[in-house]
Amino acid sequence: MEALFSLVVGVLTASGIYLLLRGRTFPVIVGLALLGYAVNLFLFSSGGLHTDAAAVIGESFAPADPLPQALVLTAIVIGFAMTAFVVILAIRARGDLGSDHVDGQQGEDGDMLQ
């Protein structure tokens, strides 16, 4: 299970970095979201991966650690708020600049702006 979990975190990280290096704003936003998911999974795994552990203390001999779970829940809320803010910021930049390129130099028809 640990190998599969590590593979998923690695694929999410690699996909997020690849999308961050794209020239348009939407893939950059999706890349940031994927990196956030990878970090959340990494934080969640820092508490240990137990398939038979109870979430409540006293139900099993080795209960799950609640601190990484609380950190991940907080990170999910913050990540959602930041993604919503960046989407609104990208929509505003698209309206003001007339382009959705990250550097803002290329127009809609592909010509370079002056």
Coordinates of N, CA, C and O in Angstrom, one line a residue:
M1 N 0.8 -1.2 0.0 CA 0.0 0.0 0.0 C 0.9 1.3 0.0 O 0.5 2.3 -0.6
E2 N 2.0 1.2 0.7 CA 2.9 2.3 0.7 C 3.5 2.7 -0.6 O 3.6 3.8 -1.0
A3 N 3.8 1.6 -1.4 CA 4.3 1.8 -2.7 C 3.3 2.5 -3.6 O 3.6 3.4 -4.4
L4 N 2.0 2.1 -3.6 CA 1.0 2.7 -4.4 C 0.8 4.1 -3.9 O 0.6 5.0 -4.8
F5 N 0.8 4.4 -2.6 CA 0.6 5.7 -2.1 C 1.7 6.6 -2.6 O 1.5 7.8 -3.0
S6 N 2.9 6.1 -2.5 CA 4.1 6.9 -3.0 C 4.0 7.2 -4.5 O 4.3 8.3 -4.9
L7 N 3.6 6.2 -5.2 CA 3.4 6.4 -6.7 C 2.4 7.5 -7.0 O 2.6 8.3 -7.9
V8 N 1.3 7.4 -6.3 CA 0.2 8.4 -6.5 C 0.7 9.8 -6.2 O 0.5 10.8 -6.9
V9 N 1.4 10.0 -5.0 CA 1.9 11.3 -4.7 C 3.0 11.8 -5.7 O 3.0 12.9 -6.1
G10 N 3.8 10.8 -6.2 CA 4.8 11.2 -7.2 C 4.1 11.6 -8.5 O 4.6 12.6 -9.2
V11 N 3.1 10.9 -9.0 CA 2.4 11.3 -10.2 C 1.7 12.6 -10.1 O 1.7 13.4 -11.0
L12 N 1.1 12.8 -8.9 CA 0.4 14.1 -8.7 C 1.4 15.3 -8.7 O 1.2 16.3 -9.3
T13 N 2.6 15.1 -8.1 CA 3.6 16.1 -8.0 C 4.1 16.4 -9.4 O 4.3 17.5 -9.9
A14 N 4.5 15.3 -10.2 CA 5.0 15.5 -11.5 C 4.0 16.1 -12.4 O 4.4 17.0 -13.2
S15 N 2.7 15.7 -12.4 CA 1.7 16.4 -13.2 C 1.5 17.8 -12.8 O 1.3 18.7 -13.7
G16 N 1.5 18.1 -11.5 CA 1.4 19.5 -11.1 C 2.5 20.4 -11.6 O 2.3 21.5 -12.0
I17 N 3.8 19.9 -11.5 CA 4.9 20.7 -12.0 C 4.9 20.9 -13.5 O 5.1 21.9 -14.0
Y18 N 4.5 19.8 -14.2 CA 4.3 19.9 -15.7 C 3.3 21.0 -16.0 O 3.6 21.8 -16.9
L19 N 2.2 21.0 -15.3 CA 1.1 22.0 -15.7 C 1.5 23.4 -15.2 O 1.1 24.4 -15.8
L20 N 2.3 23.5 -14.2 CA 2.8 24.8 -13.7 C 3.7 25.5 -14.8 O 3.8 26.7 -14.8
L21 N 4.4 24.7 -15.6 CA 5.3 25.2 -16.6 C 4.6 25.5 -17.9 O 5.3 25.9 -18.8
R22 N 3.3 25.4 -18.0 CA 2.6 25.7 -19.2 C 2.4 27.2 -19.3 O 2.6 28.0 -18.4
G23 N 2.1 27.7 -20.5 CA 2.0 29.1 -20.8 C 0.7 29.8 -20.5 O 0.5 31.0 -20.6
R24 N -0.3 29.0 -20.3 CA -1.7 29.5 -20.1 C -2.1 29.5 -18.6 O -1.5 28.7 -17.8
T25 N -3.0 30.3 -18.2 CA -3.4 30.4 -16.8 C -4.2 29.2 -16.3 O -3.9 28.8 -15.1
F26 N -5.1 28.7 -17.1 CA -5.9 27.5 -16.5 C -5.0 26.3 -16.2 O -5.2 25.7 -15.1
P27 N -4.1 25.9 -17.1 CA -3.2 24.8 -16.6 C -2.4 25.1 -15.4 O -2.1 24.2 -14.6
V28 N -2.0 26.3 -15.3 CA -1.2 26.7 -14.1 C -2.1 26.6 -12.8 O -1.6 26.1 -11.8
I29 N -3.3 27.0 -12.9 CA -4.2 26.8 -11.8 C -4.5 25.3 -11.4 O -4.4 24.9 -10.3
V30 N -4.7 24.5 -12.4 CA -4.8 23.1 -12.2 C -3.6 22.5 -11.7 O -3.6 21.6 -10.8
G31 N -2.4 22.9 -12.1 CA -1.1 22.4 -11.6 C -1.0 22.8 -10.1 O -0.5 22.0 -9.3
L32 N -1.4 24.0 -9.7 CA -1.3 24.4 -8.3 C -2.2 23.5 -7.5 O -1.9 23.1 -6.4
A33 N -3.4 23.2 -8.0 CA -4.3 22.3 -7.3 C -3.8 20.9 -7.1 O -3.9 20.3 -6.1
L34 N -3.2 20.4 -8.2 CA -2.6 19.0 -8.1 C -1.4 19.0 -7.1 O -1.3 18.0 -6.4
L35 N -0.6 20.0 -7.1 CA 0.5 20.1 -6.1 C -0.1 20.2 -4.7 O 0.4 19.6 -3.8
G36 N -1.2 20.9 -4.5 CA -1.8 21.0 -3.2 C -2.4 19.6 -2.8 O -2.2 19.2 -1.6
Y37 N -2.9 18.8 -3.7 CA -3.4 17.5 -3.4 C -2.2 16.6 -3.0 O -2.4 15.8 -2.1
A38 N -1.1 16.7 -3.7 CA 0.0 15.9 -3.4 C 0.6 16.2 -2.0 O 0.9 15.3 -1.3
V39 N 0.6 17.5 -1.7 CA 1.1 17.9 -0.4 C 0.1 17.4 0.7 O 0.6 16.9 1.8
N40 N -1.2 17.4 0.4 CA -2.1 16.9 1.4 C -2.0 15.4 1.6 O -2.0 15.0 2.8
L41 N -1.8 14.7 0.6 CA -1.6 13.2 0.7 C -0.3 13.0 1.5 O -0.2 12.0 2.3
F42 N 0.8 13.7 1.2 CA 2.0 13.6 1.9 C 1.9 13.8 3.4 O 2.4 13.1 4.2
L43 N 1.1 14.9 3.7 CA 0.9 15.2 5.1 C 0.1 14.1 5.8 O 0.3 13.8 7.0
F44 N -0.9 13.6 5.1 CA -1.8 12.6 5.6 C -0.9 11.3 5.9 O -1.2 10.6 6.9
S45 N 0.0 11.0 5.0 CA 0.8 9.8 5.2 C 1.8 9.9 6.3 O 2.4 8.9 6.7
S46 N 2.1 11.2 6.7 CA 3.1 11.3 7.8 C 2.6 10.8 9.1 O 3.4 10.6 10.0
G47 N 1.3 10.6 9.2 CA 0.7 10.1 10.4 C 0.8 8.5 10.4 O 0.4 7.9 11.4
G48 N 1.2 8.0 9.4 CA 1.3 6.5 9.3 C 0.1 6.0 8.5 O -1.0 6.4 8.7
L49 N 0.3 5.0 7.7 CA -0.8 4.4 6.9 C -1.1 3.1 7.6 O -0.4 2.1 7.5
H50 N -2.3 3.0 8.3 CA -2.8 1.9 8.9 C -4.1 1.5 8.4 O -5.0 2.3 8.4
T51 N -4.3 0.3 7.9 CA -5.5 -0.1 7.2 C -6.6 -0.5 8.3 O -7.8 -0.4 8.1
D52 N -6.1 -1.0 9.4 CA -7.1 -1.5 10.4 C -7.1 -0.6 11.7 O -7.7 -1.0 12.7
A53 N -6.6 0.6 11.7 CA -6.6 1.5 12.8 C -7.9 2.2 12.9 O -8.4 2.7 11.9
A54 N -8.4 2.4 14.1 CA -9.6 3.1 14.3 C -9.3 4.6 14.5 O -8.2 5.0 14.9
A55 N -10.2 5.4 14.1 CA -10.0 6.9 14.2 C -10.3 7.4 15.6 O -10.0 8.5 15.9
V56 N -10.9 6.5 16.5 CA -11.2 6.9 17.8 C -10.3 6.2 18.8 O -10.0 5.0 18.6
I57 N -9.7 6.9 19.8 CA -8.8 6.3 20.7 C -9.6 5.3 21.6 O -10.7 5.6 22.1
G58 N -9.1 4.2 21.8 CA -9.7 3.1 22.6 C -10.4 2.0 21.8 O -10.7 1.0 22.4
E59 N -10.5 2.2 20.5 CA -11.2 1.2 19.7 C -10.2 0.2 19.2 O -10.5 -0.9 18.8
S60 N -8.9 0.5 19.1 CA -7.9 -0.4 18.7 C -6.6 -0.1 19.5 O -6.5 0.9 20.2
F61 N -5.6 -1.0 19.3 CA -4.4 -0.8 20.0 C -3.5 0.3 19.5 O -2.7 0.9 20.2
A62 N -3.6 0.6 18.2 CA -2.8 1.6 17.5 C -3.8 2.5 16.8 O -4.0 2.4 15.6
P63 N -4.4 3.5 17.5 CA -5.3 4.4 16.8 C -4.5 5.3 15.8 O -3.3 5.5 15.9
A64 N -5.3 5.9 14.9 CA -4.7 6.8 13.9 C -4.3 8.1 14.6 O -5.0 8.6 15.5
D65 N -3.3 8.7 14.1 CA -2.8 10.0 14.7 C -3.7 11.1 14.2 O -3.9 11.3 12.9
P66 N -4.4 11.9 15.0 CA -5.4 12.9 14.6 C -4.7 14.2 14.1 O -5.3 15.0 13.4
L67 N -3.4 14.4 14.4 CA -2.8 15.7 14.0 C -2.6 15.8 12.5 O -3.0 16.9 12.0
P68 N -2.1 14.8 11.8 CA -2.1 15.0 10.3 C -3.4 15.1 9.7 O -3.6 15.8 8.7
Q69 N -4.4 14.5 10.3 CA -5.8 14.6 9.7 C -6.3 16.0 9.9 O -6.9 16.6 8.9
A70 N -6.0 16.6 11.0 CA -6.4 18.0 11.2 C -5.7 18.9 10.3 O -6.3 19.9 9.7
L71 N -4.4 18.7 10.1 CA -3.6 19.5 9.2 C -4.1 19.4 7.7 O -4.2 20.4 7.0
V72 N -4.5 18.2 7.3 CA -5.0 18.0 6.0 C -6.3 18.7 5.8 O -6.6 19.3 4.8
L73 N -7.2 18.6 6.8 CA -8.5 19.3 6.7 C -8.3 20.8 6.6 O -9.0 21.5 5.8
T74 N -7.4 21.3 7.3 CA -7.1 22.8 7.3 C -6.6 23.1 5.9 O -6.9 24.1 5.3
A75 N -5.6 22.3 5.4 CA -5.0 22.6 4.1 C -6.0 22.5 3.0 O -5.9 23.2 2.0
I76 N -7.0 21.6 3.1 CA -8.0 21.5 2.1 C -8.9 22.8 2.0 O -9.1 23.3 0.9
V77 N -9.2 23.3 3.1 CA -10.0 24.5 3.2 C -9.2 25.7 2.6 O -9.7 26.5 1.8
I78 N -8.0 25.8 3.0 CA -7.1 26.9 2.6 C -6.9 26.8 1.1 O -6.9 27.7 0.3
G79 N -6.6 25.5 0.6 CA -6.4 25.3 -0.8 C -7.6 25.6 -1.7 O -7.5 26.2 -2.8
F80 N -8.8 25.3 -1.2 CA -10.0 25.6 -1.9 C -10.2 27.1 -2.0 O -10.5 27.7 -3.1
A81 N -10.0 27.8 -0.9 CA -10.1 29.3 -1.0 C -9.1 29.9 -1.9 O -9.4 30.8 -2.7
M82 N -7.9 29.4 -1.9 CA -6.8 30.0 -2.7 C -7.1 29.7 -4.2 O -6.8 30.5 -5.1
T83 N -7.6 28.5 -4.5 CA -7.9 28.2 -5.9 C -9.1 29.1 -6.4 O -9.0 29.5 -7.5
A84 N -10.1 29.3 -5.6 CA -11.1 30.2 -6.0 C -10.6 31.6 -6.2 O -11.0 32.2 -7.2
F85 N -9.7 32.1 -5.4 CA -9.1 33.4 -5.5 C -8.3 33.5 -6.8 O -8.4 34.5 -7.6
V86 N -7.5 32.5 -7.1 CA -6.7 32.5 -8.3 C -7.5 32.4 -9.6 O -7.2 33.0 -10.6
V87 N -8.6 31.6 -9.5 CA -9.5 31.6 -10.7 C -10.1 32.9 -11.0 O -10.1 33.4 -12.1
I88 N -10.6 33.6 -9.9 CA -11.1 35.0 -10.1 C -10.1 35.9 -10.6 O -10.3 36.8 -11.5
L89 N -8.9 35.8 -10.1 CA -7.8 36.6 -10.5 C -7.4 36.4 -12.0 O -7.2 37.3 -12.8
A90 N -7.5 35.1 -12.4 CA -7.2 34.8 -13.8 C -8.3 35.3 -14.8 O -8.0 35.8 -15.9
I91 N -9.5 35.2 -14.3 CA -10.6 35.7 -15.1 C -10.5 37.3 -15.3 O -10.7 37.8 -16.4
R92 N -10.1 37.9 -14.2 CA -9.9 39.4 -14.3 C -8.7 39.7 -15.2 O -8.8 40.7 -16.0
A93 N -7.6 39.0 -15.1 CA -6.5 39.2 -16.0 C -6.8 39.0 -17.4 O -6.4 39.7 -18.3
R94 N -7.6 38.0 -17.7 CA -8.0 37.7 -19.1 C -8.9 38.8 -19.6 O -8.7 39.2 -20.8
G95 N -9.7 39.4 -18.8 CA -10.6 40.5 -19.2 C -9.8 41.8 -19.5 O -10.0 42.5 -20.4
D96 N -8.8 42.0 -18.6 CA -8.0 43.3 -18.7 C -7.0 43.2 -19.8 O -6.8 44.1 -20.6
L97 N -6.3 42.0 -19.9 CA -5.2 41.9 -20.9 C -5.6 41.4 -22.2 O -4.9 41.6 -23.2
G98 N -6.7 40.7 -22.3 CA -7.2 40.1 -23.6 C -6.5 38.9 -23.9 O -6.5 38.4 -25.0
S99 N -5.7 38.3 -23.0 CA -4.9 37.1 -23.2 C -4.9 36.3 -22.0 O -5.0 36.8 -20.9
D100 N -4.8 35.0 -22.1 CA -4.7 34.1 -20.9 C -3.3 33.5 -20.8 O -3.1 32.6 -20.0
H101 N -2.3 34.1 -21.5 CA -1.0 33.7 -21.3 C -0.4 34.2 -20.0 O -0.8 35.3 -19.5
V102 N 0.4 33.4 -19.4 CA 1.0 33.8 -18.1 C 1.8 35.1 -18.1 O 1.7 35.9 -17.3
D103 N 2.6 35.2 -19.2 CA 3.4 36.4 -19.3 C 2.6 37.6 -19.9 O 3.1 38.7 -19.8
G104 N 1.4 37.4 -20.4 CA 0.6 38.5 -20.9 C 1.1 39.1 -22.1 O 0.6 40.2 -22.5
Q105 N 2.0 38.5 -22.9 CA 2.5 39.1 -24.1 C 1.9 38.7 -25.4 O 2.1 39.4 -26.4
Q106 N 1.2 37.7 -25.4 CA 0.6 37.2 -26.7 C -0.9 37.4 -26.7 O -1.6 37.2 -25.8
G107 N -1.3 38.0 -27.8 CA -2.8 38.3 -28.0 C -3.6 37.1 -28.4 O -3.0 36.0 -28.5
E108 N -4.9 37.3 -28.6 CA -5.7 36.1 -29.0 C -5.4 35.5 -30.3 O -5.6 34.3 -30.5
D109 N -4.9 36.3 -31.2 CA -4.6 35.7 -32.6 C -3.2 35.2 -32.7 O -2.8 34.7 -33.7
G110 N -2.4 35.2 -31.6 CA -1.1 34.7 -31.6 C 0.0 35.7 -31.9 O 1.2 35.4 -31.8
D111 N -0.4 37.0 -32.2 CA 0.6 38.0 -32.5 C 1.1 38.6 -31.2 O 0.4 38.6 -30.2
M112 N 2.3 39.0 -31.2 CA 2.9 39.6 -30.0 C 2.3 41.0 -29.8 O 2.2 41.8 -30.7
L113 N 1.9 41.3 -28.5 CA 1.4 42.7 -28.2 C 2.6 43.7 -28.1 O 3.7 43.3 -27.7
Q114 N 2.3 44.9 -28.4 CA 3.4 46.0 -28.3 C 3.4 46.5 -26.9 O 2.6 46.7 -26.2

